[in-house]
mmCIF file of C-alpha atoms in Angstrom:
data_model
loop_
_atom_site.group_PDB
_atom_site.id
_atom_site.type_symbol
_atom_site.label_atom_id
_atom_site.label_comp_id
_atom_site.label_asym_id
_atom_site.label_seq_id
_atom_site.Cartn_x
_atom_site.Cartn_y
_atom_site.Cartn_z
ATOM 1 C CA UNK A 26 195.767 -171.921 23.416
ATOM 2 C CA UNK A 27 193.340 -174.697 24.264
ATOM 3 C CA UNK A 28 189.955 -174.066 25.799
ATOM 4 C CA UNK A 29 190.209 -174.812 29.542
ATOM 5 C CA UNK A 30 187.076 -176.906 29.632
ATOM 6 C CA UNK A 31 185.064 -179.326 27.531
ATOM 7 C CA UNK A 32 186.047 -180.870 24.218
ATOM 8 C CA UNK A 33 187.646 -179.151 21.260
ATOM 9 C CA UNK A 34 187.509 -179.992 17.594
ATOM 10 C CA UNK A 35 190.985 -180.989 16.351
ATOM 11 C CA UNK A 36 191.280 -178.002 14.026
ATOM 12 C CA UNK A 37 191.001 -175.583 16.942
ATOM 13 C CA UNK A 38 194.246 -176.991 18.326
ATOM 14 C CA UNK A 39 195.914 -176.266 14.993
ATOM 15 C CA UNK A 40 194.871 -172.634 14.723
ATOM 16 C CA UNK A 41 198.453 -171.344 14.398
ATOM 17 C CA UNK A 42 198.827 -173.314 11.182
ATOM 18 C CA UNK A 43 195.398 -172.046 10.126
ATOM 19 C CA UNK A 44 196.549 -168.424 10.582
ATOM 20 C CA UNK A 45 199.558 -169.010 8.333
ATOM 21 C CA UNK A 46 197.540 -170.766 5.641
ATOM 22 C CA UNK A 47 194.812 -168.120 5.778
ATOM 23 C CA UNK A 48 197.380 -165.370 5.390
ATOM 24 C CA UNK A 49 198.961 -167.066 2.386
ATOM 25 C CA UNK A 50 195.582 -167.611 0.729
ATOM 26 C CA UNK A 51 194.461 -164.016 1.220
ATOM 27 C CA UNK A 52 197.791 -162.686 -0.029
ATOM 28 C CA UNK A 53 197.383 -164.801 -3.158
ATOM 29 C CA UNK A 54 193.844 -163.496 -3.574
ATOM 30 C CA UNK A 55 194.991 -159.921 -3.101
ATOM 31 C CA UNK A 56 197.618 -160.297 -5.811
ATOM 32 C CA UNK A 57 195.310 -161.978 -8.312
ATOM 33 C CA UNK A 58 192.000 -160.150 -7.908
ATOM 34 C CA UNK A 59 191.186 -156.968 -9.773
ATOM 35 C CA UNK A 60 191.499 -153.541 -8.187
ATOM 36 C CA UNK A 61 187.762 -153.306 -7.541
ATOM 37 C CA UNK A 62 187.465 -156.506 -5.488
ATOM 38 C CA UNK A 63 187.006 -156.072 -1.747
ATOM 39 C CA UNK A 64 188.650 -158.591 0.589
ATOM 40 C CA UNK A 65 186.424 -158.994 3.634
ATOM 41 C CA UNK A 66 187.070 -160.900 6.869
ATOM 42 C CA UNK A 67 183.620 -161.741 8.231
ATOM 43 C CA UNK A 68 182.075 -163.605 11.142
ATOM 44 C CA UNK A 69 180.812 -166.981 9.951
ATOM 45 C CA UNK A 70 177.333 -166.257 11.354
ATOM 46 C CA UNK A 71 177.025 -163.705 8.529
ATOM 47 C CA UNK A 72 177.979 -166.125 5.729
ATOM 48 C CA UNK A 73 174.656 -166.686 3.988
ATOM 49 C CA UNK A 74 173.369 -163.136 4.431
ATOM 50 C CA UNK A 75 176.595 -161.517 3.224
ATOM 51 C CA UNK A 76 176.889 -163.708 0.152
ATOM 52 C CA UNK A 77 173.407 -162.643 -0.934
ATOM 53 C CA UNK A 78 174.044 -159.000 -0.012
ATOM 54 C CA UNK A 79 177.324 -159.009 -1.964
ATOM 55 C CA UNK A 80 175.567 -160.272 -5.095
ATOM 56 C CA UNK A 81 173.056 -157.423 -4.871
ATOM 57 C CA UNK A 82 175.838 -154.937 -4.088
ATOM 58 C CA UNK A 83 177.764 -155.962 -7.204
ATOM 59 C CA UNK A 84 174.703 -155.385 -9.381
ATOM 60 C CA UNK A 85 174.290 -151.794 -8.199
ATOM 61 C CA UNK A 86 177.967 -150.840 -7.812
ATOM 62 C CA UNK A 87 180.016 -153.082 -10.095
ATOM 63 C CA UNK A 88 182.320 -153.922 -7.166
ATOM 64 C CA UNK A 89 183.105 -157.558 -6.414
ATOM 65 C CA UNK A 90 183.515 -158.922 -2.894
ATOM 66 C CA UNK A 91 185.645 -161.848 -1.734
ATOM 67 C CA UNK A 92 184.964 -163.197 1.767
ATOM 68 C CA UNK A 93 186.964 -165.123 4.323
ATOM 69 C CA UNK A 94 184.539 -166.437 6.947
ATOM 70 C CA UNK A 95 185.615 -167.533 10.410
ATOM 71 C CA UNK A 96 185.262 -166.810 14.104
ATOM 72 C CA UNK A 97 185.588 -163.114 14.907
ATOM 73 C CA UNK A 98 188.508 -163.667 17.276
ATOM 74 C CA UNK A 99 190.585 -165.743 14.876
ATOM 75 C CA UNK A 100 189.979 -163.265 12.052
ATOM 76 C CA UNK A 101 191.118 -160.449 14.351
ATOM 77 C CA UNK A 102 194.375 -162.367 14.897
ATOM 78 C CA UNK A 103 194.824 -162.578 11.122
ATOM 79 C CA UNK A 104 194.444 -158.799 10.813
ATOM 80 C CA UNK A 105 196.956 -158.345 13.639
ATOM 81 C CA UNK A 106 199.289 -160.612 11.673
ATOM 82 C CA UNK A 107 199.103 -158.376 8.614
ATOM 83 C CA UNK A 108 196.635 -160.221 6.385
ATOM 84 C CA UNK A 109 195.535 -157.463 3.933
ATOM 85 C CA UNK A 110 191.769 -157.353 4.360
ATOM 86 C CA UNK A 111 189.797 -154.258 3.372
ATOM 87 C CA UNK A 112 186.882 -154.729 5.781
ATOM 88 C CA UNK A 113 186.369 -156.553 9.061
ATOM 89 C CA UNK A 114 182.880 -157.733 10.054
ATOM 90 C CA UNK A 115 182.809 -159.036 13.618
ATOM 91 C CA UNK A 116 180.164 -160.474 15.907
ATOM 92 C CA UNK A 117 180.768 -158.629 19.162
ATOM 93 C CA UNK A 118 182.359 -155.306 20.067
ATOM 94 C CA UNK A 119 185.421 -156.622 21.928
ATOM 95 C CA UNK A 120 187.421 -157.603 18.861
ATOM 96 C CA UNK A 121 186.603 -154.342 17.063
ATOM 97 C CA UNK A 122 187.677 -152.341 20.124
ATOM 98 C CA UNK A 123 190.922 -154.287 20.445
ATOM 99 C CA UNK A 124 191.852 -153.662 16.812
ATOM 100 C CA UNK A 125 191.018 -149.963 17.211
ATOM 101 C CA UNK A 126 193.273 -149.888 20.265
ATOM 102 C CA UNK A 127 196.059 -151.383 18.153
ATOM 103 C CA UNK A 128 195.382 -148.760 15.445
ATOM 104 C CA UNK A 129 194.564 -151.439 12.874
ATOM 105 C CA UNK A 130 191.139 -150.068 11.894
ATOM 106 C CA UNK A 131 190.223 -146.725 10.323
ATOM 107 C CA UNK A 132 188.778 -144.414 12.958
ATOM 108 C CA UNK A 133 185.143 -143.450 12.493
ATOM 109 C CA UNK A 134 184.221 -146.354 10.210
ATOM 110 C CA UNK A 135 182.763 -148.756 12.791
ATOM 111 C CA UNK A 136 179.007 -149.332 12.729
ATOM 112 C CA UNK A 137 176.579 -151.865 14.171
ATOM 113 C CA UNK A 138 174.849 -153.472 11.192
ATOM 114 C CA UNK A 139 172.663 -156.092 12.885
ATOM 115 C CA UNK A 140 171.930 -158.285 15.902
ATOM 116 C CA UNK A 141 171.707 -162.060 15.747
ATOM 117 C CA UNK A 142 169.594 -164.728 17.416
ATOM 118 C CA UNK A 143 170.386 -168.142 18.852
ATOM 119 C CA UNK A 144 168.619 -171.398 18.060
ATOM 120 C CA UNK A 145 168.916 -174.988 19.197
ATOM 121 C CA UNK A 146 169.823 -177.164 16.196
ATOM 122 C CA UNK A 147 168.650 -180.774 16.097
ATOM 123 C CA UNK A 148 168.184 -183.407 13.406
ATOM 124 C CA UNK A 149 164.573 -184.040 12.439
ATOM 125 C CA UNK A 150 165.096 -187.793 12.770
ATOM 126 C CA UNK A 151 166.444 -187.506 16.323
ATOM 127 C CA UNK A 152 164.744 -189.980 18.697
ATOM 128 C CA UNK A 153 164.831 -187.274 21.362
ATOM 129 C CA UNK A 154 163.020 -183.996 20.774
ATOM 130 C CA UNK A 155 163.534 -180.444 22.001
ATOM 131 C CA UNK A 156 160.400 -178.697 23.244
ATOM 132 C CA UNK A 157 162.162 -176.436 25.733
ATOM 133 C CA UNK A 158 165.747 -175.555 26.599
ATOM 134 C CA UNK A 159 165.974 -177.987 29.532
ATOM 135 C CA UNK A 160 165.405 -180.878 27.109
ATOM 136 C CA UNK A 161 169.002 -180.352 25.975
ATOM 137 C CA UNK A 162 170.105 -182.151 29.151
ATOM 138 C CA UNK A 163 168.844 -185.405 27.607
ATOM 139 C CA UNK A 164 171.721 -185.412 25.100
ATOM 140 C CA UNK A 165 175.210 -186.797 25.653
ATOM 141 C CA UNK A 166 177.027 -184.203 23.514
ATOM 142 C CA UNK A 167 176.188 -180.563 22.774
ATOM 143 C CA UNK A 168 178.049 -178.366 20.279
ATOM 144 C CA UNK A 169 178.593 -174.636 20.744
ATOM 145 C CA UNK A 170 181.149 -172.274 19.240
ATOM 146 C CA UNK A 171 184.271 -171.693 21.332
ATOM 147 C CA UNK A 172 183.415 -168.808 23.722
ATOM 148 C CA UNK A 173 187.051 -167.683 23.752
ATOM 149 C CA UNK A 174 186.916 -166.335 20.210
ATOM 150 C CA UNK A 175 183.322 -166.738 18.945
ATOM 151 C CA UNK A 176 180.652 -164.354 20.322
ATOM 152 C CA UNK A 177 177.879 -166.809 19.442
ATOM 153 C CA UNK A 178 179.640 -169.339 21.645
ATOM 154 C CA UNK A 179 179.819 -166.793 24.439
ATOM 155 C CA UNK A 180 176.088 -166.143 24.011
ATOM 156 C CA UNK A 181 175.360 -169.901 24.091
ATOM 157 C CA UNK A 182 177.358 -170.180 27.315
ATOM 158 C CA UNK A 183 175.348 -167.265 28.722
ATOM 159 C CA UNK A 184 172.106 -169.081 27.861
ATOM 160 C CA UNK A 185 173.150 -172.224 29.712
ATOM 161 C CA UNK A 186 174.430 -170.254 32.689
ATOM 162 C CA UNK A 187 171.241 -168.199 33.012
ATOM 163 C CA UNK A 188 169.159 -171.373 32.754
ATOM 164 C CA UNK A 189 171.203 -172.987 35.536
ATOM 165 C CA UNK A 190 172.495 -175.729 33.224
ATOM 166 C CA UNK A 191 176.105 -174.740 32.573
ATOM 167 C CA UNK A 192 177.888 -176.487 35.445
ATOM 168 C CA UNK A 193 176.092 -179.783 34.912
ATOM 169 C CA UNK A 194 176.702 -179.817 31.154
ATOM 170 C CA UNK A 195 180.348 -178.707 30.893
ATOM 171 C CA UNK A 196 181.680 -182.231 30.354
ATOM 172 C CA UNK A 197 179.237 -182.737 27.480
ATOM 173 C CA UNK A 198 180.147 -179.588 25.552
ATOM 174 C CA UNK A 199 182.057 -179.796 22.272
ATOM 175 C CA UNK A 200 183.621 -176.467 21.263
ATOM 176 C CA UNK A 201 183.621 -175.745 17.539
ATOM 177 C CA UNK A 202 185.929 -173.208 15.930
ATOM 178 C CA UNK A 203 183.117 -171.451 14.043
ATOM 179 C CA UNK A 204 179.370 -171.219 14.446
ATOM 180 C CA UNK A 205 178.988 -172.701 10.947
ATOM 181 C CA UNK A 206 180.731 -175.859 12.195
ATOM 182 C CA UNK A 207 177.876 -176.474 14.636
ATOM 183 C CA UNK A 208 175.336 -176.719 11.839
ATOM 184 C CA UNK A 209 177.601 -179.105 9.908
ATOM 185 C CA UNK A 210 178.213 -181.280 12.977
ATOM 186 C CA UNK A 211 174.486 -181.713 13.606
ATOM 187 C CA UNK A 212 173.586 -182.144 9.920
ATOM 188 C CA UNK A 213 176.129 -184.952 9.540
ATOM 189 C CA UNK A 214 175.084 -186.638 12.786
ATOM 190 C CA UNK A 215 178.481 -186.264 14.464
ATOM 191 C CA UNK A 216 176.804 -184.337 17.289
ATOM 192 C CA UNK A 217 173.124 -184.813 18.213
ATOM 193 C CA UNK A 218 172.358 -181.215 19.151
ATOM 194 C CA UNK A 219 173.928 -177.758 19.150
ATOM 195 C CA UNK A 220 173.273 -174.108 19.941
ATOM 196 C CA UNK A 221 174.059 -171.879 16.976
ATOM 197 C CA UNK A 222 173.017 -168.978 14.763
ATOM 198 C CA UNK A 223 169.521 -168.630 13.335
ATOM 199 C CA UNK A 224 170.999 -166.762 10.354
ATOM 200 C CA UNK A 225 172.510 -169.871 8.728
ATOM 201 C CA UNK A 226 170.365 -171.641 6.171
ATOM 202 C CA UNK A 227 169.916 -175.256 7.225
ATOM 203 C CA UNK A 228 169.302 -178.352 5.148
ATOM 204 C CA UNK A 229 166.021 -180.243 5.322
ATOM 205 C CA UNK A 230 167.700 -182.706 7.715
ATOM 206 C CA UNK A 231 167.633 -180.368 10.714
ATOM 207 C CA UNK A 232 165.240 -178.048 12.465
ATOM 208 C CA UNK A 233 165.695 -174.928 14.565
ATOM 209 C CA UNK A 234 164.165 -174.383 18.000
ATOM 210 C CA UNK A 235 164.285 -170.713 19.112
ATOM 211 C CA UNK A 236 166.124 -169.794 22.320
ATOM 212 C CA UNK A 237 164.330 -167.337 24.595
ATOM 213 C CA UNK A 238 165.708 -163.827 24.058
ATOM 214 C CA UNK A 239 165.675 -163.094 27.795
ATOM 215 C CA UNK A 240 168.386 -165.709 28.409
ATOM 216 C CA UNK A 241 171.182 -163.921 26.524
ATOM 217 C CA UNK A 242 172.408 -160.675 25.045
ATOM 218 C CA UNK A 243 171.967 -160.917 21.253
ATOM 219 C CA UNK A 244 175.386 -160.732 19.546
ATOM 220 C CA UNK A 245 175.837 -157.435 17.716
ATOM 221 C CA UNK A 246 177.664 -157.474 14.397
ATOM 222 C CA UNK A 247 180.022 -154.598 13.603
ATOM 223 C CA UNK A 248 181.710 -153.540 10.386
ATOM 224 C CA UNK A 249 184.878 -151.439 10.125
ATOM 225 C CA UNK A 250 187.485 -150.549 7.515
ATOM 226 C CA UNK A 251 190.937 -152.076 7.961
ATOM 227 C CA UNK A 252 193.785 -149.576 8.090
ATOM 228 C CA UNK A 253 195.983 -149.672 5.017
ATOM 229 C CA UNK A 254 193.235 -150.706 2.616
ATOM 230 C CA UNK A 255 193.722 -149.544 -0.950
ATOM 231 C CA UNK A 256 189.975 -149.774 -1.604
ATOM 232 C CA UNK A 257 188.474 -147.096 0.623
ATOM 233 C CA UNK A 258 185.862 -146.015 -1.913
ATOM 234 C CA UNK A 259 184.637 -149.575 -2.440
ATOM 235 C CA UNK A 260 184.720 -150.303 1.306
ATOM 236 C CA UNK A 261 182.656 -147.218 2.134
ATOM 237 C CA UNK A 262 180.198 -148.157 -0.609
ATOM 238 C CA UNK A 263 179.707 -151.645 0.872
ATOM 239 C CA UNK A 264 179.242 -150.237 4.385
ATOM 240 C CA UNK A 265 176.639 -147.827 3.010
ATOM 241 C CA UNK A 266 174.882 -150.617 1.105
ATOM 242 C CA UNK A 267 174.479 -152.775 4.221
ATOM 243 C CA UNK A 268 172.953 -149.770 6.010
ATOM 244 C CA UNK A 269 170.567 -149.053 3.122
ATOM 245 C CA UNK A 270 167.002 -150.345 2.814
ATOM 246 C CA UNK A 271 168.151 -153.036 0.360
ATOM 247 C CA UNK A 272 170.952 -154.174 2.641
ATOM 248 C CA UNK A 273 168.784 -154.247 5.761
ATOM 249 C CA UNK A 274 166.122 -156.220 3.886
ATOM 250 C CA UNK A 275 168.662 -158.971 3.180
ATOM 251 C CA UNK A 276 169.804 -159.064 6.806
ATOM 252 C CA UNK A 277 166.217 -159.289 8.064
ATOM 253 C CA UNK A 278 165.524 -162.123 5.628
ATOM 254 C CA UNK A 279 168.172 -164.158 7.461
ATOM 255 C CA UNK A 280 166.730 -163.493 10.898
ATOM 256 C CA UNK A 281 168.831 -160.515 11.953
ATOM 257 C CA UNK A 282 167.365 -157.411 13.544
ATOM 258 C CA UNK A 283 168.786 -154.110 12.302
ATOM 259 C CA UNK A 284 169.321 -150.700 13.948
#
């Protein structure tokens, strides 16, 4: 289903094929990885923080973790399609609630692990600068994640709406499939500016400008165990690690606030 407004990256239009390929890849991983490897579907905003947390988790537990990162909505569709993940980490409660309603998650395992922040992403060599949010109107193209399936995109839309900029900018918006795509688009110069996640480590080519907290509801990230997992012990251990002092320290290092 195409987004009803703005521009879409080509790969968003091909998401059905992406679901099939993702399912095949995860099935291959599931058959080849050892019994103590967790398969985790995780929101792309969590990529850098989770990779570091998983390395620390392996040192203390011996359990390995294999991630598939993507938008929370598209990953939820993969779980609905039977892709055998052990854990689901989603930005936003809606997708977690929907999977609970469909009885695809283990009851009582859902927890909020952190809250994210938005930033404006711009290249350091840009001839136009961003000193305040309204300066974004000086750009011909603005990237945000697709609000239909990416909570960080929904939050970016909320920012522009609350600032009174949304209607005037709709024809300049490019919708990316994942929040990580926004950083890549700006880093490579394909898009001059974007609104994305503070949690992603940027190259030296770009800089982050904070978005005022009062303009949006910070996306909450949830974790839950997928029904049918054969790795309940390992999954519970990873959930507990992220809630521990060591796990929270990693999340805070990447700009998240924790409960």
